[in-house]
């Protein structure tokens, strides 16, 4: 129940295209869902996050769509750029203070110029 | 301001040796986390500190792993009798003590046990 599933494992997109990464969870107690971006040799960096009281959140080219009934959420990267090439991790945590994150296995995104 | 820093950036040791990994969190962040990331995997939770105390150590794989945060700021992850399977990137993150908030990660320490 603590697992977060993520797909696809890898993704290749042309510059200017839309990148879509999907995640699913089982634990209905999860109520905070961040996405992290990680470049080789670096730590994960927060990209965008959502709580289940909204179905969508947009920040610049990045949008999270959240489906509470299906226990699924996805990251959409509009107008994908070569600089977006990185590994993306979805994560989830339970309510309360200072809860640790459960991470998905990651999606390696390559944006071709 | 300064982010989370971790030292050393790389550590090579021999099987059976003892290692210490250090984390300096963002100033003012009371929550501190340690994660372990194996190649091609997402970070895996190890331990969480609130202030000086370990609020949740359920992710520590066995009693060879131990972490401290004596003054509520810097934390040290200690691994005794290292094994080749301990080779991974050890990530530290910190966050402000609020109900659900972002965690800010350091660059990690890459540990290689020969």
PDB file of C-alpha atoms in Angstrom:
ATOM      1  CA  UNK A   1       0.000   0.000   0.000  1.00  0.00           C
ATOM      2  CA  UNK A   2       3.000   2.237   0.355  1.00  0.00           C
ATOM      3  CA  UNK A   3       4.062   1.796  -3.260  1.00  0.00           C
ATOM      4  CA  UNK A   4       3.849   4.468  -5.925  1.00  0.00           C
ATOM      5  CA  UNK A   5       3.883   3.175  -9.484  1.00  0.00           C
ATOM      6  CA  UNK A   6       5.225   5.289 -12.337  1.00  0.00           C
ATOM      7  CA  UNK A   7       5.198   4.958 -16.116  1.00  0.00           C
ATOM      8  CA  UNK A   8       6.727   5.018 -18.607  1.00  0.00           C
ATOM      9  CA  UNK A   9      10.204   4.027 -17.495  1.00  0.00           C
ATOM     10  CA  UNK A  10      11.680   6.115 -20.306  1.00  0.00           C
ATOM     11  CA  UNK A  11      10.286   8.647 -22.732  1.00  0.00           C
ATOM     12  CA  UNK A  12      11.613  10.277 -25.894  1.00  0.00           C
ATOM     13  CA  UNK A  13       9.924  13.439 -27.121  1.00  0.00           C
ATOM     14  CA  UNK A  14      10.697  15.871 -29.897  1.00  0.00           C
ATOM     15  CA  UNK A  15      11.427  19.476 -29.014  1.00  0.00           C
ATOM     16  CA  UNK A  16       8.164  21.381 -28.720  1.00  0.00           C
ATOM     17  CA  UNK A  17       6.151  18.262 -27.972  1.00  0.00           C
ATOM     18  CA  UNK A  18       4.199  17.304 -24.846  1.00  0.00           C
ATOM     19  CA  UNK A  19       5.752  14.936 -22.315  1.00  0.00           C
ATOM     20  CA  UNK A  20       3.321  12.970 -20.142  1.00  0.00           C
ATOM     21  CA  UNK A  21       4.332  10.889 -17.124  1.00  0.00           C
ATOM     22  CA  UNK A  22       1.809   8.940 -15.086  1.00  0.00           C
ATOM     23  CA  UNK A  23       1.747   7.784 -11.488  1.00  0.00           C
ATOM     24  CA  UNK A  24      -0.639   5.668  -9.448  1.00  0.00           C
ATOM     25  CA  UNK A  25      -0.910   4.993  -5.734  1.00  0.00           C
ATOM     26  CA  UNK A  26      -2.871   2.686  -3.441  1.00  0.00           C
ATOM     27  CA  UNK A  27      -2.797   4.339  -0.033  1.00  0.00           C
ATOM     28  CA  UNK A  28      -5.792   6.679   0.230  1.00  0.00           C
ATOM     29  CA  UNK A  29      -4.121   8.362   3.211  1.00  0.00           C
ATOM     30  CA  UNK A  30      -1.648  10.023   0.836  1.00  0.00           C
ATOM     31  CA  UNK A  31      -2.543  13.679   0.497  1.00  0.00           C
ATOM     32  CA  UNK A  32       0.508  15.468  -0.875  1.00  0.00           C
ATOM     33  CA  UNK A  33       1.915  14.676  -4.304  1.00  0.00           C
ATOM     34  CA  UNK A  34       5.111  16.388  -5.462  1.00  0.00           C
ATOM     35  CA  UNK A  35       7.076  15.895  -8.646  1.00  0.00           C
ATOM     36  CA  UNK A  36      10.853  16.068  -8.574  1.00  0.00           C
ATOM     37  CA  UNK A  37      13.327  16.592 -11.406  1.00  0.00           C
ATOM     38  CA  UNK A  38      16.792  15.098 -11.140  1.00  0.00           C
ATOM     39  CA  UNK A  39      19.791  15.736 -13.379  1.00  0.00           C
ATOM     40  CA  UNK A  40      22.729  13.309 -13.412  1.00  0.00           C
ATOM     41  CA  UNK A  41      24.960  13.765 -10.383  1.00  0.00           C
ATOM     42  CA  UNK A  42      22.503  16.095  -8.652  1.00  0.00           C
ATOM     43  CA  UNK A  43      19.904  15.708  -5.954  1.00  0.00           C
ATOM     44  CA  UNK A  44      16.193  15.802  -6.816  1.00  0.00           C
ATOM     45  CA  UNK A  45      14.711  19.297  -7.144  1.00  0.00           C
ATOM     46  CA  UNK A  46      11.050  20.088  -6.496  1.00  0.00           C
ATOM     47  CA  UNK A  47       9.211  20.896  -9.707  1.00  0.00           C
ATOM     48  CA  UNK A  48       5.553  21.180  -8.747  1.00  0.00           C
ATOM     49  CA  UNK A  49       3.212  19.667  -6.160  1.00  0.00           C
ATOM     50  CA  UNK A  50      -0.522  19.154  -5.691  1.00  0.00           C
ATOM     51  CA  UNK A  51      -2.970  18.264  -2.933  1.00  0.00           C
ATOM     52  CA  UNK A  52      -6.069  16.158  -3.652  1.00  0.00           C
ATOM     53  CA  UNK A  53      -8.533  18.988  -3.129  1.00  0.00           C
ATOM     54  CA  UNK A  54      -7.774  20.269  -6.643  1.00  0.00           C
ATOM     55  CA  UNK A  55      -7.813  18.377  -9.945  1.00  0.00           C
ATOM     56  CA  UNK A  56      -5.182  20.393 -11.748  1.00  0.00           C
ATOM     57  CA  UNK A  57      -2.303  22.712 -11.011  1.00  0.00           C
ATOM     58  CA  UNK A  58      -0.265  24.600 -13.574  1.00  0.00           C
ATOM     59  CA  UNK A  59       3.068  26.341 -13.181  1.00  0.00           C
ATOM     60  CA  UNK A  60       4.551  27.633 -16.404  1.00  0.00           C
ATOM     61  CA  UNK A  61       5.008  24.730 -18.810  1.00  0.00           C
ATOM     62  CA  UNK A  62       4.373  22.139 -16.083  1.00  0.00           C
ATOM     63  CA  UNK A  63       0.893  20.864 -15.183  1.00  0.00           C
ATOM     64  CA  UNK A  64      -0.204  18.223 -12.688  1.00  0.00           C
ATOM     65  CA  UNK A  65      -3.518  16.485 -13.313  1.00  0.00           C
ATOM     66  CA  UNK A  66      -4.991  14.648 -10.344  1.00  0.00           C
ATOM     67  CA  UNK A  67      -7.744  12.012 -10.362  1.00  0.00           C
ATOM     68  CA  UNK A  68      -8.628  11.201  -6.767  1.00  0.00           C
ATOM     69  CA  UNK A  69     -11.173   8.480  -7.556  1.00  0.00           C
ATOM     70  CA  UNK A  70      -8.716   6.640  -9.800  1.00  0.00           C
ATOM     71  CA  UNK A  71      -5.810   7.312  -7.411  1.00  0.00           C
ATOM     72  CA  UNK A  72      -3.747   8.569 -10.314  1.00  0.00           C
ATOM     73  CA  UNK A  73      -1.857  11.724 -11.096  1.00  0.00           C
ATOM     74  CA  UNK A  74       0.217  12.830 -14.032  1.00  0.00           C
ATOM     75  CA  UNK A  75       2.781  15.408 -15.044  1.00  0.00           C
ATOM     76  CA  UNK A  76       2.460  17.191 -18.369  1.00  0.00           C
ATOM     77  CA  UNK A  77       5.381  19.155 -19.758  1.00  0.00           C
ATOM     78  CA  UNK A  78       4.232  21.453 -22.545  1.00  0.00           C
ATOM     79  CA  UNK A  79       6.595  22.695 -25.268  1.00  0.00           C
ATOM     80  CA  UNK A  80       9.275  20.263 -24.093  1.00  0.00           C
ATOM     81  CA  UNK A  81      12.841  21.523 -24.439  1.00  0.00           C
ATOM     82  CA  UNK A  82      16.185  19.694 -24.580  1.00  0.00           C
ATOM     83  CA  UNK A  83      16.980  21.254 -21.203  1.00  0.00           C
ATOM     84  CA  UNK A  84      14.058  19.293 -19.736  1.00  0.00           C
ATOM     85  CA  UNK A  85      15.969  16.061 -20.367  1.00  0.00           C
ATOM     86  CA  UNK A  86      16.271  14.554 -16.887  1.00  0.00           C
ATOM     87  CA  UNK A  87      14.766  11.888 -14.658  1.00  0.00           C
ATOM     88  CA  UNK A  88      11.399  12.727 -13.158  1.00  0.00           C
ATOM     89  CA  UNK A  89      10.081  11.219  -9.940  1.00  0.00           C
ATOM     90  CA  UNK A  90       6.565  11.389  -8.587  1.00  0.00           C
ATOM     91  CA  UNK A  91       6.144  11.034  -4.845  1.00  0.00           C
ATOM     92  CA  UNK A  92       3.437  10.882  -2.220  1.00  0.00           C
ATOM     93  CA  UNK A  93       3.146  11.412   1.502  1.00  0.00           C
ATOM     94  CA  UNK A  94       0.527  11.022   4.195  1.00  0.00           C
ATOM     95  CA  UNK A  95      -1.085  13.774   6.178  1.00  0.00           C
ATOM     96  CA  UNK A  96       0.503  15.336   9.203  1.00  0.00           C
ATOM     97  CA  UNK A  97       3.778  16.959  10.006  1.00  0.00           C
ATOM     98  CA  UNK A  98       7.070  15.946   8.477  1.00  0.00           C
ATOM     99  CA  UNK A  99       6.003  12.815   6.679  1.00  0.00           C
ATOM    100  CA  UNK A 100       8.592  11.088   4.547  1.00  0.00           C
ATOM    101  CA  UNK A 101       7.991  10.733   0.825  1.00  0.00           C
ATOM    102  CA  UNK A 102       7.369   7.500  -1.037  1.00  0.00           C
ATOM    103  CA  UNK A 103       8.929   7.883  -4.474  1.00  0.00           C
ATOM    104  CA  UNK A 104       8.087   6.272  -7.771  1.00  0.00           C
ATOM    105  CA  UNK A 105      10.883   4.513  -9.670  1.00  0.00           C
ATOM    106  CA  UNK A 106      11.413   7.431 -12.047  1.00  0.00           C
ATOM    107  CA  UNK A 107      11.007   8.265 -15.736  1.00  0.00           C
ATOM    108  CA  UNK A 108      14.004   9.146 -17.840  1.00  0.00           C
ATOM    109  CA  UNK A 109      12.953  11.860 -20.286  1.00  0.00           C
ATOM    110  CA  UNK A 110      14.962  12.683 -23.392  1.00  0.00           C
ATOM    111  CA  UNK A 111      13.900  15.674 -25.479  1.00  0.00           C
ATOM    112  CA  UNK A 112      15.421  15.601 -28.929  1.00  0.00           C
ATOM    113  CA  UNK A 113      16.499  18.914 -30.498  1.00  0.00           C
TER     114      UNK A 113
ATOM    115  CA  UNK B   1      20.387  31.391   0.512  1.00  0.00           C
ATOM    116  CA  UNK B   2      22.472  28.272   0.885  1.00  0.00           C
ATOM    117  CA  UNK B   3      20.844  24.974   0.097  1.00  0.00           C
ATOM    118  CA  UNK B   4      21.358  21.585   1.670  1.00  0.00           C
ATOM    119  CA  UNK B   5      24.976  20.528   1.570  1.00  0.00           C
ATOM    120  CA  UNK B   6      26.433  17.056   1.972  1.00  0.00           C
ATOM    121  CA  UNK B   7      29.972  15.871   2.533  1.00  0.00           C
ATOM    122  CA  UNK B   8      31.852  14.086   1.231  1.00  0.00           C
ATOM    123  CA  UNK B   9      30.502  14.137  -2.300  1.00  0.00           C
ATOM    124  CA  UNK B  10      32.106  10.758  -2.946  1.00  0.00           C
ATOM    125  CA  UNK B  11      33.305   8.064  -0.573  1.00  0.00           C
ATOM    126  CA  UNK B  12      35.095   4.864  -1.493  1.00  0.00           C
ATOM    127  CA  UNK B  13      35.632   2.348   1.284  1.00  0.00           C
ATOM    128  CA  UNK B  14      36.396  -1.302   1.754  1.00  0.00           C
ATOM    129  CA  UNK B  15      33.959  -3.939   2.887  1.00  0.00           C
ATOM    130  CA  UNK B  16      33.786  -4.065   6.664  1.00  0.00           C
ATOM    131  CA  UNK B  17      34.875  -0.468   7.246  1.00  0.00           C
ATOM    132  CA  UNK B  18      32.963   2.270   9.079  1.00  0.00           C
ATOM    133  CA  UNK B  19      31.771   5.420   7.279  1.00  0.00           C
ATOM    134  CA  UNK B  20      30.176   8.689   8.291  1.00  0.00           C
ATOM    135  CA  UNK B  21      28.177  10.890   5.936  1.00  0.00           C
ATOM    136  CA  UNK B  22      27.372  14.479   6.862  1.00  0.00           C
ATOM    137  CA  UNK B  23      24.388  16.673   6.042  1.00  0.00           C
ATOM    138  CA  UNK B  24      24.012  20.422   6.612  1.00  0.00           C
ATOM    139  CA  UNK B  25      20.336  21.368   6.190  1.00  0.00           C
ATOM    140  CA  UNK B  26      18.921  24.699   5.144  1.00  0.00           C
ATOM    141  CA  UNK B  27      19.168  27.157   8.031  1.00  0.00           C
ATOM    142  CA  UNK B  28      15.983  27.183  10.082  1.00  0.00           C
ATOM    143  CA  UNK B  29      14.663  23.878   8.757  1.00  0.00           C
ATOM    144  CA  UNK B  30      13.748  21.709  11.700  1.00  0.00           C
ATOM    145  CA  UNK B  31      12.891  18.570   9.725  1.00  0.00           C
ATOM    146  CA  UNK B  32      15.706  16.505   8.207  1.00  0.00           C
ATOM    147  CA  UNK B  33      15.476  13.324   6.169  1.00  0.00           C
ATOM    148  CA  UNK B  34      17.898  10.721   4.892  1.00  0.00           C
ATOM    149  CA  UNK B  35      17.142   8.721   1.764  1.00  0.00           C
ATOM    150  CA  UNK B  36      19.115   6.131  -0.173  1.00  0.00           C
ATOM    151  CA  UNK B  37      19.024   6.013  -3.959  1.00  0.00           C
ATOM    152  CA  UNK B  38      20.271   3.019  -5.885  1.00  0.00           C
ATOM    153  CA  UNK B  39      21.142   3.301  -9.559  1.00  0.00           C
ATOM    154  CA  UNK B  40      18.025   3.705 -11.679  1.00  0.00           C
ATOM    155  CA  UNK B  41      15.696   3.846  -8.687  1.00  0.00           C
ATOM    156  CA  UNK B  42      13.790   6.476  -6.793  1.00  0.00           C
ATOM    157  CA  UNK B  43      14.986   7.645  -3.377  1.00  0.00           C
ATOM    158  CA  UNK B  44      14.127   5.269  -0.534  1.00  0.00           C
ATOM    159  CA  UNK B  45      13.354   6.699   2.909  1.00  0.00           C
ATOM    160  CA  UNK B  46      15.740   5.849   5.738  1.00  0.00           C
ATOM    161  CA  UNK B  47      15.131   8.144   8.718  1.00  0.00           C
ATOM    162  CA  UNK B  48      13.465  11.428   9.637  1.00  0.00           C
ATOM    163  CA  UNK B  49      14.474  13.871  12.375  1.00  0.00           C
ATOM    164  CA  UNK B  50      12.330  16.523  13.954  1.00  0.00           C
ATOM    165  CA  UNK B  51      14.784  18.691  15.852  1.00  0.00           C
ATOM    166  CA  UNK B  52      17.273  16.476  17.650  1.00  0.00           C
ATOM    167  CA  UNK B  53      15.146  13.370  17.833  1.00  0.00           C
ATOM    168  CA  UNK B  54      14.534  10.653  15.277  1.00  0.00           C
ATOM    169  CA  UNK B  55      10.781  10.827  14.715  1.00  0.00           C
ATOM    170  CA  UNK B  56      10.743   7.895  12.297  1.00  0.00           C
ATOM    171  CA  UNK B  57      13.599   5.456  11.698  1.00  0.00           C
ATOM    172  CA  UNK B  58      11.502   2.752  10.095  1.00  0.00           C
ATOM    173  CA  UNK B  59      13.468   2.885   6.845  1.00  0.00           C
ATOM    174  CA  UNK B  60      16.854   1.978   8.292  1.00  0.00           C
ATOM    175  CA  UNK B  61      17.627  -1.427   6.763  1.00  0.00           C
ATOM    176  CA  UNK B  62      19.379  -2.949   9.812  1.00  0.00           C
ATOM    177  CA  UNK B  63      21.281  -2.072  12.955  1.00  0.00           C
ATOM    178  CA  UNK B  64      24.472  -1.297  11.034  1.00  0.00           C
ATOM    179  CA  UNK B  65      22.855   2.021  10.084  1.00  0.00           C
ATOM    180  CA  UNK B  66      22.538   4.809  12.616  1.00  0.00           C
ATOM    181  CA  UNK B  67      22.007   8.564  12.385  1.00  0.00           C
ATOM    182  CA  UNK B  68      22.316  11.438  14.813  1.00  0.00           C
ATOM    183  CA  UNK B  69      21.441  15.111  14.906  1.00  0.00           C
ATOM    184  CA  UNK B  70      22.734  16.223  18.318  1.00  0.00           C
ATOM    185  CA  UNK B  71      22.083  19.959  18.038  1.00  0.00           C
ATOM    186  CA  UNK B  72      19.081  19.909  15.739  1.00  0.00           C
ATOM    187  CA  UNK B  73      20.996  21.109  12.702  1.00  0.00           C
ATOM    188  CA  UNK B  74      23.809  19.044  11.174  1.00  0.00           C
ATOM    189  CA  UNK B  75      23.142  15.325  10.891  1.00  0.00           C
ATOM    190  CA  UNK B  76      25.508  12.400  10.465  1.00  0.00           C
ATOM    191  CA  UNK B  77      24.552   9.054   8.964  1.00  0.00           C
ATOM    192  CA  UNK B  78      26.797   6.295  10.244  1.00  0.00           C
ATOM    193  CA  UNK B  79      27.245   2.909   8.634  1.00  0.00           C
ATOM    194  CA  UNK B  80      29.139   0.165  10.436  1.00  0.00           C
ATOM    195  CA  UNK B  81      30.712  -2.913   8.864  1.00  0.00           C
ATOM    196  CA  UNK B  82      29.902  -1.717   5.371  1.00  0.00           C
ATOM    197  CA  UNK B  83      28.798  -4.239   2.762  1.00  0.00           C
ATOM    198  CA  UNK B  84      28.966  -4.040  -1.029  1.00  0.00           C
ATOM    199  CA  UNK B  85      25.174  -3.785  -1.078  1.00  0.00           C
ATOM    200  CA  UNK B  86      25.409  -0.487   0.803  1.00  0.00           C
ATOM    201  CA  UNK B  87      26.818   1.142  -2.339  1.00  0.00           C
ATOM    202  CA  UNK B  88      24.364   3.861  -3.363  1.00  0.00           C
ATOM    203  CA  UNK B  89      23.813   7.607  -3.311  1.00  0.00           C
ATOM    204  CA  UNK B  90      22.783   8.803   0.137  1.00  0.00           C
ATOM    205  CA  UNK B  91      20.558  11.859  -0.082  1.00  0.00           C
ATOM    206  CA  UNK B  92      19.702  14.295   2.657  1.00  0.00           C
ATOM    207  CA  UNK B  93      16.695  16.613   2.544  1.00  0.00           C
ATOM    208  CA  UNK B  94      15.323  19.253   4.862  1.00  0.00           C
ATOM    209  CA  UNK B  95      12.024  21.042   5.218  1.00  0.00           C
ATOM    210  CA  UNK B  96      10.385  23.658   7.399  1.00  0.00           C
ATOM    211  CA  UNK B  97       8.202  22.103  10.090  1.00  0.00           C
ATOM    212  CA  UNK B  98       4.806  22.671   8.554  1.00  0.00           C
ATOM    213  CA  UNK B  99       1.938  20.413   7.645  1.00  0.00           C
ATOM    214  CA  UNK B 100       3.031  18.925   4.355  1.00  0.00           C
ATOM    215  CA  UNK B 101       5.675  20.936   2.645  1.00  0.00           C
ATOM    216  CA  UNK B 102       8.382  20.561   0.066  1.00  0.00           C
ATOM    217  CA  UNK B 103      11.584  18.800   0.924  1.00  0.00           C
ATOM    218  CA  UNK B 104      14.801  20.302  -0.416  1.00  0.00           C
ATOM    219  CA  UNK B 105      17.466  17.803  -1.334  1.00  0.00           C
ATOM    220  CA  UNK B 106      21.209  18.020  -1.190  1.00  0.00           C
ATOM    221  CA  UNK B 107      23.465  16.709  -3.999  1.00  0.00           C
ATOM    222  CA  UNK B 108      24.037  13.413  -2.234  1.00  0.00           C
ATOM    223  CA  UNK B 109      27.054  11.375  -1.176  1.00  0.00           C
ATOM    224  CA  UNK B 110      28.019   8.617  -3.580  1.00  0.00           C
ATOM    225  CA  UNK B 111      29.198   5.675  -1.485  1.00  0.00           C
ATOM    226  CA  UNK B 112      31.101   2.827  -3.111  1.00  0.00           C
ATOM    227  CA  UNK B 113      31.971  -0.197  -1.019  1.00  0.00           C
ATOM    228  CA  UNK B 114      34.652  -2.353  -2.617  1.00  0.00           C
TER     229      UNK B 114
END
